[in-house]
Amino acid sequence: MATTTPTAPGPAASGPATGGPARGTVACCAPLTRRPLGADEAATLARTLKAIADPARLRLLSLVAAHEGGEACVCDLIEPLGLSQPTVSHHLKVLVEAGLLTRDKRGVWAYFRIVPEALDALAAVLATPTPPSRPSSRAC
């Protein structure tokens, strides 16, 4: 069985059935401190970071994650952001394409959920390893 490395969210198209990423997350990077990133890994990670490098998108991630049941309708996100519905929908689309949110269409409304694995993978890429503890050099 092959060993997998941590994945970071990458560009993904919305799938027709679930509204989630059709291509899933893209295998990306070991933690930045473990080895230098290759050009493709850096490009994938940069796309994900660009998706969250907007205050409205960060707030959307937070609002969706904190919403009752871990899911929020686009109609619930417009007022807290103070942005128009088309603008909120655009930001949500960017987050879905980055693999950070899933989208589920119900009637005329779309509902969004965080993709925990995508956030965990992003956190793992940015994490620094904990150095091993050293034995005390003091004499008793």
CSV table of N, CA, C and O in Angstrom, one decimal, residues 26-122:
chain,number,residue,atom,x,y,z
A,26,VAL,N,-5.5,18.4,-4.0
A,26,VAL,CA,-4.3,18.0,-4.8
A,26,VAL,C,-3.1,17.7,-3.8
A,26,VAL,O,-2.9,18.5,-2.9
A,27,ALA,N,-2.5,16.6,-4.0
A,27,ALA,CA,-1.3,16.2,-3.2
A,27,ALA,C,-0.3,17.4,-3.3
A,27,ALA,O,0.0,17.8,-4.4
A,28,CYS,N,0.2,17.9,-2.2
A,28,CYS,CA,1.0,19.0,-2.3
A,28,CYS,C,2.3,18.8,-1.6
A,28,CYS,O,3.3,18.3,-2.2
A,29,CYS,N,2.4,19.2,-0.4
A,29,CYS,CA,3.6,19.5,0.2
A,29,CYS,C,3.9,18.9,1.5
A,29,CYS,O,2.9,18.8,2.3
A,30,ALA,N,5.1,18.5,1.8
A,30,ALA,CA,5.5,18.2,3.1
A,30,ALA,C,5.6,19.6,3.9
A,30,ALA,O,5.6,20.6,3.2
A,31,PRO,N,5.7,19.6,5.2
A,31,PRO,CA,5.9,20.8,5.8
A,31,PRO,C,7.0,21.6,5.2
A,31,PRO,O,8.0,21.1,4.8
A,32,LEU,N,6.8,22.9,5.1
A,32,LEU,CA,7.8,23.8,4.5
A,32,LEU,C,9.2,23.7,5.1
A,32,LEU,O,10.2,23.9,4.4
A,33,THR,N,9.2,23.3,6.4
A,33,THR,CA,10.5,23.3,7.1
A,33,THR,C,11.2,21.9,6.8
A,33,THR,O,12.4,21.8,7.2
A,34,ARG,N,10.5,20.9,6.2
A,34,ARG,CA,11.1,19.6,6.1
A,34,ARG,C,12.0,19.6,4.8
A,34,ARG,O,13.0,19.0,4.8
A,35,ARG,N,11.5,20.2,3.7
A,35,ARG,CA,12.3,20.2,2.5
A,35,ARG,C,11.8,21.4,1.6
A,35,ARG,O,10.7,21.9,1.8
A,36,PRO,N,12.6,21.9,0.7
A,36,PRO,CA,12.2,23.0,-0.2
A,36,PRO,C,11.0,22.5,-1.1
A,36,PRO,O,11.0,21.3,-1.5
A,37,LEU,N,10.1,23.4,-1.3
A,37,LEU,CA,9.0,23.1,-2.2
A,37,LEU,C,9.5,23.1,-3.7
A,37,LEU,O,10.3,23.9,-4.1
A,38,GLY,N,8.9,22.2,-4.5
A,38,GLY,CA,9.1,22.3,-5.9
A,38,GLY,C,8.3,23.3,-6.5
A,38,GLY,O,7.4,23.9,-5.9
A,39,ALA,N,8.5,23.6,-7.8
A,39,ALA,CA,7.7,24.7,-8.5
A,39,ALA,C,6.2,24.4,-8.5
A,39,ALA,O,5.4,25.3,-8.2
A,40,ASP,N,5.9,23.1,-8.8
A,40,ASP,CA,4.4,22.8,-8.9
A,40,ASP,C,3.8,22.8,-7.5
A,40,ASP,O,2.7,23.3,-7.3
A,41,GLU,N,4.5,22.3,-6.5
A,41,GLU,CA,4.0,22.4,-5.1
A,41,GLU,C,3.8,23.8,-4.7
A,41,GLU,O,2.8,24.2,-4.1
A,42,ALA,N,4.7,24.7,-5.0
A,42,ALA,CA,4.6,26.1,-4.6
A,42,ALA,C,3.4,26.8,-5.3
A,42,ALA,O,2.7,27.6,-4.7
A,43,ALA,N,3.2,26.4,-6.6
A,43,ALA,CA,2.1,27.0,-7.3
A,43,ALA,C,0.8,26.6,-6.7
A,43,ALA,O,-0.2,27.4,-6.5
A,44,THR,N,0.7,25.3,-6.4
A,44,THR,CA,-0.6,24.8,-5.8
A,44,THR,C,-0.8,25.4,-4.4
A,44,THR,O,-2.0,25.9,-4.1
A,45,LEU,N,0.2,25.5,-3.6
A,45,LEU,CA,0.0,26.1,-2.3
A,45,LEU,C,-0.3,27.6,-2.4
A,45,LEU,O,-1.1,28.1,-1.7
A,46,ALA,N,0.3,28.3,-3.3
A,46,ALA,CA,0.1,29.7,-3.5
A,46,ALA,C,-1.4,29.9,-3.9
A,46,ALA,O,-2.0,30.9,-3.4
A,47,ARG,N,-2.0,29.1,-4.8
A,47,ARG,CA,-3.4,29.2,-5.1
A,47,ARG,C,-4.3,29.1,-3.9
A,47,ARG,O,-5.2,29.9,-3.8
A,48,THR,N,-4.0,28.2,-3.1
A,48,THR,CA,-4.8,28.0,-1.9
A,48,THR,C,-4.6,29.2,-0.9
A,48,THR,O,-5.6,29.7,-0.4
A,49,LEU,N,-3.4,29.6,-0.7
A,49,LEU,CA,-3.2,30.7,0.2
A,49,LEU,C,-3.8,32.0,-0.4
A,49,LEU,O,-4.4,32.8,0.3
A,50,LYS,N,-3.8,32.2,-1.7
A,50,LYS,CA,-4.4,33.3,-2.4
A,50,LYS,C,-5.9,33.3,-2.1
A,50,LYS,O,-6.5,34.3,-1.9
A,51,ALA,N,-6.5,32.1,-2.1
A,51,ALA,CA,-8.0,32.0,-1.9
A,51,ALA,C,-8.3,32.5,-0.5
A,51,ALA,O,-9.4,33.0,-0.3
A,52,ILE,N,-7.5,32.3,0.5
A,52,ILE,CA,-7.8,32.7,1.9
A,52,ILE,C,-7.2,34.0,2.3
A,52,ILE,O,-7.4,34.5,3.4
A,53,ALA,N,-6.4,34.6,1.3
A,53,ALA,CA,-5.7,35.9,1.6
A,53,ALA,C,-6.7,37.1,1.4
A,53,ALA,O,-6.2,38.1,0.9
A,54,ASP,N,-7.9,36.9,1.7
A,54,ASP,CA,-8.9,38.0,1.6
A,54,ASP,C,-9.7,38.0,2.9
A,54,ASP,O,-10.2,37.0,3.3
A,55,PRO,N,-9.8,39.2,3.5
A,55,PRO,CA,-10.6,39.3,4.7
A,55,PRO,C,-12.0,38.7,4.7
A,55,PRO,O,-12.4,38.1,5.6
A,56,ALA,N,-12.7,39.0,3.6
A,56,ALA,CA,-14.1,38.5,3.4
A,56,ALA,C,-14.1,37.0,3.4
A,56,ALA,O,-14.9,36.3,4.0
A,57,ARG,N,-13.1,36.4,2.7
A,57,ARG,CA,-13.1,34.9,2.6
A,57,ARG,C,-12.7,34.3,3.9
A,57,ARG,O,-13.2,33.2,4.3
A,58,LEU,N,-11.8,34.9,4.6
A,58,LEU,CA,-11.5,34.4,6.0
A,58,LEU,C,-12.7,34.5,6.9
A,58,LEU,O,-13.0,33.5,7.7
A,59,ARG,N,-13.4,35.5,6.8
A,59,ARG,CA,-14.6,35.7,7.6
A,59,ARG,C,-15.7,34.6,7.2
A,59,ARG,O,-16.3,34.1,8.0
A,60,LEU,N,-15.8,34.4,5.9
A,60,LEU,CA,-16.7,33.4,5.4
A,60,LEU,C,-16.4,32.0,6.0
A,60,LEU,O,-17.2,31.3,6.5
A,61,LEU,N,-15.1,31.6,5.9
A,61,LEU,CA,-14.7,30.3,6.5
A,61,LEU,C,-15.1,30.3,8.0
A,61,LEU,O,-15.6,29.3,8.5
A,62,SER,N,-14.8,31.3,8.7
A,62,SER,CA,-15.1,31.4,10.1
A,62,SER,C,-16.6,31.3,10.4
A,62,SER,O,-17.1,30.6,11.3
A,63,LEU,N,-17.4,32.1,9.6
A,63,LEU,CA,-18.9,32.1,9.7
A,63,LEU,C,-19.4,30.7,9.5
A,63,LEU,O,-20.3,30.2,10.2
A,64,VAL,N,-19.0,30.0,8.4
A,64,VAL,CA,-19.5,28.7,8.1
A,64,VAL,C,-19.1,27.7,9.2
A,64,VAL,O,-20.0,27.0,9.6
A,65,ALA,N,-17.9,27.7,9.6
A,65,ALA,CA,-17.4,26.8,10.6
A,65,ALA,C,-18.2,27.0,11.9
A,65,ALA,O,-18.5,26.0,12.6
A,66,ALA,N,-18.5,28.2,12.3
A,66,ALA,CA,-19.1,28.5,13.6
A,66,ALA,C,-20.6,28.4,13.5
A,66,ALA,O,-21.3,28.4,14.5
A,67,HIS,N,-21.2,28.3,12.3
A,67,HIS,CA,-22.6,28.3,12.2
A,67,HIS,C,-23.2,27.0,12.7
A,67,HIS,O,-22.5,25.9,12.8
A,68,GLU,N,-24.4,27.1,13.2
A,68,GLU,CA,-25.1,25.9,13.8
A,68,GLU,C,-25.1,24.7,12.9
A,68,GLU,O,-25.4,24.9,11.7
A,69,GLY,N,-24.6,23.6,13.3
A,69,GLY,CA,-24.5,22.4,12.5
A,69,GLY,C,-23.3,22.4,11.6
A,69,GLY,O,-23.2,21.5,10.8
A,70,GLY,N,-22.5,23.4,11.6
A,70,GLY,CA,-21.3,23.5,10.8
A,70,GLY,C,-21.6,23.7,9.3
A,70,GLY,O,-20.8,23.4,8.4
A,71,GLU,N,-22.8,24.2,9.0
A,71,GLU,CA,-23.2,24.4,7.7
A,71,GLU,C,-24.0,25.7,7.6
A,71,GLU,O,-24.7,26.0,8.6
A,72,ALA,N,-23.8,26.5,6.6
A,72,ALA,CA,-24.5,27.8,6.5
A,72,ALA,C,-25.0,28.0,5.0
A,72,ALA,O,-24.4,27.6,4.1
A,73,CYS,N,-26.2,28.5,5.0
A,73,CYS,CA,-26.8,28.9,3.7
A,73,CYS,C,-26.2,30.3,3.3
A,73,CYS,O,-25.9,31.1,4.2
A,74,VAL,N,-26.1,30.4,2.0
A,74,VAL,CA,-25.6,31.7,1.5
A,74,VAL,C,-26.4,32.9,2.1
A,74,VAL,O,-25.9,33.9,2.4
A,75,CYS,N,-27.7,32.6,2.2
A,75,CYS,CA,-28.6,33.7,2.7
A,75,CYS,C,-28.3,34.1,4.2
A,75,CYS,O,-28.6,35.2,4.6
A,76,ASP,N,-27.6,33.2,4.9
A,76,ASP,CA,-27.2,33.5,6.3
A,76,ASP,C,-25.9,34.3,6.4
A,76,ASP,O,-25.5,34.7,7.4
A,77,LEU,N,-25.2,34.4,5.2
A,77,LEU,CA,-23.8,34.9,5.2
A,77,LEU,C,-23.8,36.4,4.7
A,77,LEU,O,-22.8,37.1,4.9
A,78,ILE,N,-24.8,36.8,4.0
A,78,ILE,CA,-24.8,38.1,3.4
A,78,ILE,C,-24.8,39.3,4.4
A,78,ILE,O,-23.9,40.1,4.4
A,79,GLU,N,-25.7,39.2,5.4
A,79,GLU,CA,-25.8,40.3,6.4
A,79,GLU,C,-24.6,40.4,7.2
A,79,GLU,O,-24.1,41.5,7.4
A,80,PRO,N,-24.1,39.3,7.8
A,80,PRO,CA,-22.9,39.5,8.7
A,80,PRO,C,-21.7,40.1,7.9
A,80,PRO,O,-20.9,40.8,8.5
A,81,LEU,N,-21.6,39.8,6.6
A,81,LEU,CA,-20.4,40.4,5.9
A,81,LEU,C,-20.7,41.8,5.4
A,81,LEU,O,-19.8,42.5,5.1
A,82,GLY,N,-22.0,42.2,5.3
A,82,GLY,CA,-22.3,43.5,4.8
A,82,GLY,C,-21.9,43.6,3.3
A,82,GLY,O,-21.6,44.7,2.8
A,83,LEU,N,-22.0,42.5,2.6
A,83,LEU,CA,-21.7,42.6,1.1
A,83,LEU,C,-22.9,42.1,0.4
A,83,LEU,O,-23.8,41.4,0.9
A,84,SER,N,-23.0,42.4,-0.9
A,84,SER,CA,-24.1,42.0,-1.7
A,84,SER,C,-24.1,40.5,-1.9
A,84,SER,O,-23.0,39.8,-1.8
A,85,GLN,N,-25.2,39.9,-2.3
A,85,GLN,CA,-25.3,38.5,-2.5
A,85,GLN,C,-24.4,38.0,-3.6
A,85,GLN,O,-23.7,37.0,-3.5
A,86,PRO,N,-24.3,38.7,-4.8
A,86,PRO,CA,-23.4,38.3,-5.8
A,86,PRO,C,-21.9,38.3,-5.3
A,86,PRO,O,-21.2,37.4,-5.7
A,87,THR,N,-21.5,39.2,-4.5
A,87,THR,CA,-20.2,39.3,-4.0
A,87,THR,C,-19.9,38.2,-3.1
A,87,THR,O,-18.8,37.5,-3.2
A,88,VAL,N,-20.8,37.9,-2.2
A,88,VAL,CA,-20.7,36.8,-1.2
A,88,VAL,C,-20.6,35.5,-2.0
A,88,VAL,O,-19.7,34.6,-1.8
A,89,SER,N,-21.4,35.3,-3.0
A,89,SER,CA,-21.4,34.1,-3.8
A,89,SER,C,-20.1,33.9,-4.6
A,89,SER,O,-19.6,32.8,-4.7
A,90,HIS,N,-19.5,35.0,-5.1
A,90,HIS,CA,-18.2,34.9,-5.7
A,90,HIS,C,-17.2,34.4,-4.8
A,90,HIS,O,-16.4,33.5,-5.1
A,91,HIS,N,-17.1,35.0,-3.6
A,91,HIS,CA,-16.1,34.6,-2.6
A,91,HIS,C,-16.3,33.1,-2.2
A,91,HIS,O,-15.3,32.4,-2.0
A,92,LEU,N,-17.5,32.7,-2.0
A,92,LEU,CA,-17.8,31.3,-1.7
A,92,LEU,C,-17.4,30.4,-2.8
A,92,LEU,O,-16.8,29.3,-2.6
A,93,LYS,N,-17.6,30.8,-4.1
A,93,LYS,CA,-17.1,30.0,-5.2
A,93,LYS,C,-15.6,29.8,-5.2
A,93,LYS,O,-15.1,28.7,-5.5
A,94,VAL,N,-14.9,30.9,-4.9
A,94,VAL,CA,-13.4,30.8,-4.8
A,94,VAL,C,-13.0,29.8,-3.8
A,94,VAL,O,-12.1,29.0,-4.0
A,95,LEU,N,-13.7,29.8,-2.6
A,95,LEU,CA,-13.3,28.9,-1.5
A,95,LEU,C,-13.7,27.5,-1.9
A,95,LEU,O,-13.0,26.5,-1.5
A,96,VAL,N,-14.8,27.3,-2.6
A,96,VAL,CA,-15.2,25.9,-3.1
A,96,VAL,C,-14.1,25.4,-4.1
A,96,VAL,O,-13.7,24.3,-4.0
A,97,GLU,N,-13.8,26.3,-5.0
A,97,GLU,CA,-12.8,25.9,-6.0
A,97,GLU,C,-11.4,25.6,-5.4
A,97,GLU,O,-10.7,24.7,-5.9
A,98,ALA,N,-11.1,26.2,-4.3
A,98,ALA,CA,-9.8,25.9,-3.6
A,98,ALA,C,-9.9,24.7,-2.8
A,98,ALA,O,-8.9,24.2,-2.2
A,99,GLY,N,-11.1,24.1,-2.7
A,99,GLY,CA,-11.3,22.8,-1.9
A,99,GLY,C,-11.5,23.0,-0.4
A,99,GLY,O,-11.4,22.1,0.4
A,100,LEU,N,-11.7,24.3,0.0
A,100,LEU,CA,-11.8,24.6,1.4
A,100,LEU,C,-13.3,24.5,1.9
A,100,LEU,O,-13.5,24.3,3.1
A,101,LEU,N,-14.2,24.6,1.0
A,101,LEU,CA,-15.7,24.5,1.3
A,101,LEU,C,-16.3,23.5,0.3
A,101,LEU,O,-15.8,23.4,-0.8
A,102,THR,N,-17.4,22.9,0.8
A,102,THR,CA,-18.3,22.1,-0.2
A,102,THR,C,-19.6,22.9,-0.3
A,102,THR,O,-19.9,23.7,0.6
A,103,ARG,N,-20.2,22.7,-1.4
A,103,ARG,CA,-21.5,23.4,-1.7
A,103,ARG,C,-22.5,22.3,-2.0
A,103,ARG,O,-22.3,21.4,-2.7
A,104,ASP,N,-23.7,22.5,-1.4
A,104,ASP,CA,-24.8,21.6,-1.6
A,104,ASP,C,-26.0,22.5,-1.9
A,104,ASP,O,-26.5,23.3,-1.1
A,105,LYS,N,-26.5,22.3,-3.2
A,105,LYS,CA,-27.7,23.1,-3.6
A,105,LYS,C,-29.0,22.5,-3.2
A,105,LYS,O,-29.2,21.3,-3.4
A,106,ARG,N,-29.8,23.3,-2.5
A,106,ARG,CA,-31.1,22.8,-2.1
A,106,ARG,C,-32.2,23.8,-2.5
A,106,ARG,O,-32.3,24.9,-1.9
A,107,GLY,N,-32.9,23.4,-3.5
A,107,GLY,CA,-33.9,24.4,-4.0
A,107,GLY,C,-33.2,25.6,-4.7
A,107,GLY,O,-32.3,25.4,-5.5
A,108,VAL,N,-33.5,26.8,-4.2
A,108,VAL,CA,-32.9,28.0,-4.8
A,108,VAL,C,-31.6,28.4,-4.0
A,108,VAL,O,-30.9,29.3,-4.4
A,109,TRP,N,-31.4,27.7,-2.8
A,109,TRP,CA,-30.3,28.2,-1.9
A,109,TRP,C,-29.2,27.2,-2.0
A,109,TRP,O,-29.4,26.0,-2.2
A,110,ALA,N,-28.0,27.7,-1.7
A,110,ALA,CA,-26.8,26.8,-1.6
A,110,ALA,C,-26.3,26.8,-0.2
A,110,ALA,O,-26.3,27.9,0.5
A,111,TYR,N,-25.9,25.7,0.3
A,111,TYR,CA,-25.4,25.5,1.7
A,111,TYR,C,-24.0,25.1,1.6
A,111,TYR,O,-23.6,24.3,0.7
A,112,PHE,N,-23.2,25.6,2.5
A,112,PHE,CA,-21.7,25.4,2.5
A,112,PHE,C,-21.3,24.8,3.8
A,112,PHE,O,-21.8,25.1,4.9
A,113,ARG,N,-20.2,24.0,3.7
A,113,ARG,CA,-19.6,23.3,4.8
A,113,ARG,C,-18.1,23.4,4.6
A,113,ARG,O,-17.6,23.4,3.5
A,114,ILE,N,-17.4,23.5,5.7
A,114,ILE,CA,-15.9,23.5,5.8
A,114,ILE,C,-15.5,22.1,5.4
A,114,ILE,O,-16.1,21.1,5.7
A,115,VAL,N,-14.3,22.0,4.7
A,115,VAL,CA,-13.7,20.7,4.4
A,115,VAL,C,-12.6,20.5,5.5
A,115,VAL,O,-11.5,21.1,5.3
A,116,PRO,N,-12.8,19.9,6.6
A,116,PRO,CA,-11.8,19.8,7.7
A,116,PRO,C,-10.5,19.3,7.2
A,116,PRO,O,-9.4,19.8,7.6
A,117,GLU,N,-10.5,18.3,6.3
A,117,GLU,CA,-9.2,17.7,5.9
A,117,GLU,C,-8.4,18.7,5.1
A,117,GLU,O,-7.1,18.7,5.2
A,118,ALA,N,-9.0,19.6,4.4
A,118,ALA,CA,-8.3,20.6,3.6
A,118,ALA,C,-7.6,21.6,4.6
A,118,ALA,O,-6.5,22.0,4.3
A,119,LEU,N,-8.4,22.0,5.6
A,119,LEU,CA,-7.8,23.0,6.6
A,119,LEU,C,-6.6,22.3,7.3
A,119,LEU,O,-5.6,22.9,7.6
A,120,ASP,N,-6.8,21.0,7.7
A,120,ASP,CA,-5.8,20.3,8.4
A,120,ASP,C,-4.5,20.1,7.5
A,120,ASP,O,-3.4,20.3,8.0
A,121,ALA,N,-4.7,19.8,6.3
A,121,ALA,CA,-3.6,19.7,5.4
A,121,ALA,C,-2.9,21.0,5.2
A,121,ALA,O,-1.6,21.1,5.2
A,122,LEU,N,-3.6,22.1,5.1
A,122,LEU,CA,-3.0,23.4,5.0
A,122,LEU,C,-2.2,23.7,6.3
A,122,LEU,O,-1.0,24.2,6.2
